[in-house]
mmCIF file of C-alpha atoms in Angstrom:
data_model
loop_
_atom_site.group_PDB
_atom_site.id
_atom_site.type_symbol
_atom_site.label_atom_id
_atom_site.label_comp_id
_atom_site.label_asym_id
_atom_site.label_seq_id
_atom_site.Cartn_x
_atom_site.Cartn_y
_atom_site.Cartn_z
ATOM 1 C CA UNK A 1 -217.010 -65.139 41.351
ATOM 2 C CA UNK A 2 -216.772 -68.773 41.749
ATOM 3 C CA UNK A 3 -214.333 -69.725 44.633
ATOM 4 C CA UNK A 4 -212.281 -72.718 43.973
ATOM 5 C CA UNK A 5 -211.882 -74.902 46.983
ATOM 6 C CA UNK A 6 -210.820 -78.397 45.786
ATOM 7 C CA UNK A 7 -208.607 -79.517 42.889
ATOM 8 C CA UNK A 8 -210.565 -82.787 42.226
ATOM 9 C CA UNK A 9 -211.079 -82.363 38.538
ATOM 10 C CA UNK A 10 -207.311 -81.617 37.963
ATOM 11 C CA UNK A 11 -206.245 -84.599 39.965
ATOM 12 C CA UNK A 12 -208.594 -86.930 38.142
ATOM 13 C CA UNK A 13 -207.233 -85.694 34.827
ATOM 14 C CA UNK A 14 -203.663 -86.075 36.169
ATOM 15 C CA UNK A 15 -204.535 -89.803 37.150
ATOM 16 C CA UNK A 16 -206.212 -90.345 33.763
ATOM 17 C CA UNK A 17 -209.449 -91.074 35.683
ATOM 18 C CA UNK A 18 -213.031 -89.918 35.147
ATOM 19 C CA UNK A 19 -215.696 -88.750 37.537
ATOM 20 C CA UNK A 20 -217.803 -91.766 36.431
ATOM 21 C CA UNK A 21 -214.922 -94.011 37.544
ATOM 22 C CA UNK A 22 -214.632 -92.161 40.934
ATOM 23 C CA UNK A 23 -218.506 -92.397 41.465
ATOM 24 C CA UNK A 24 -218.353 -96.174 40.593
ATOM 25 C CA UNK A 25 -215.324 -96.737 43.025
ATOM 26 C CA UNK A 26 -216.905 -94.804 45.894
ATOM 27 C CA UNK A 27 -220.326 -96.304 45.169
ATOM 28 C CA UNK A 28 -221.648 -92.754 44.874
ATOM 29 C CA UNK A 29 -223.915 -90.800 42.477
ATOM 30 C CA UNK A 30 -222.090 -89.290 39.390
ATOM 31 C CA UNK A 31 -223.937 -86.016 39.835
ATOM 32 C CA UNK A 32 -222.335 -85.521 43.347
ATOM 33 C CA UNK A 33 -218.991 -85.978 41.809
ATOM 34 C CA UNK A 34 -219.682 -83.562 39.048
ATOM 35 C CA UNK A 35 -220.742 -80.953 41.589
ATOM 36 C CA UNK A 36 -217.590 -81.432 43.550
ATOM 37 C CA UNK A 37 -215.440 -81.294 40.179
ATOM 38 C CA UNK A 38 -217.182 -77.916 39.474
ATOM 39 C CA UNK A 39 -216.906 -76.631 42.966
ATOM 40 C CA UNK A 40 -220.612 -76.259 43.339
ATOM 41 C CA UNK A 41 -220.624 -78.231 46.358
ATOM 42 C CA UNK A 42 -217.674 -79.875 48.495
ATOM 43 C CA UNK A 43 -217.348 -83.300 49.757
ATOM 44 C CA UNK A 44 -217.197 -83.957 53.595
ATOM 45 C CA UNK A 45 -213.532 -84.384 54.831
ATOM 46 C CA UNK A 46 -214.210 -87.978 55.497
ATOM 47 C CA UNK A 47 -215.237 -88.469 51.751
ATOM 48 C CA UNK A 48 -212.238 -86.204 50.677
ATOM 49 C CA UNK A 49 -210.019 -88.725 52.643
ATOM 50 C CA UNK A 50 -211.659 -91.685 50.868
ATOM 51 C CA UNK A 51 -210.976 -89.769 47.401
ATOM 52 C CA UNK A 52 -207.351 -89.311 48.443
ATOM 53 C CA UNK A 53 -206.821 -93.000 49.154
ATOM 54 C CA UNK A 54 -208.489 -94.241 45.925
ATOM 55 C CA UNK A 55 -206.477 -91.762 43.733
ATOM 56 C CA UNK A 56 -203.380 -92.591 45.707
ATOM 57 C CA UNK A 57 -202.502 -88.949 46.548
ATOM 58 C CA UNK A 58 -202.102 -86.758 49.763
ATOM 59 C CA UNK A 59 -205.333 -85.195 50.860
ATOM 60 C CA UNK A 60 -203.814 -81.832 50.624
ATOM 61 C CA UNK A 61 -203.143 -82.332 46.853
ATOM 62 C CA UNK A 62 -206.959 -82.284 46.475
ATOM 63 C CA UNK A 63 -207.201 -78.807 48.256
ATOM 64 C CA UNK A 64 -206.505 -75.345 46.775
ATOM 65 C CA UNK A 65 -203.917 -73.779 49.269
ATOM 66 C CA UNK A 66 -205.067 -70.994 51.336
ATOM 67 C CA UNK A 67 -201.363 -70.070 52.329
ATOM 68 C CA UNK A 68 -198.028 -70.498 50.737
ATOM 69 C CA UNK A 69 -196.309 -73.243 52.477
ATOM 70 C CA UNK A 70 -192.784 -72.091 53.925
ATOM 71 C CA UNK A 71 -191.743 -75.821 54.123
ATOM 72 C CA UNK A 72 -192.893 -79.289 53.050
#
């Protein structure tokens, strides 16, 4: 069973952006973005932070929660 770790694909759709756009914006290989979107590999925390900045989201919005939050 594939473990979902990031929500990158969902957030890209919510922002009306594509993996190709993200790859061009970050000057990265589109294949890397594709692997992240499919949860085959994961970006580093530094890269995840960059992604959050360019998508204008909180970095936590890019991750699948491991616990329910009691507060915000």
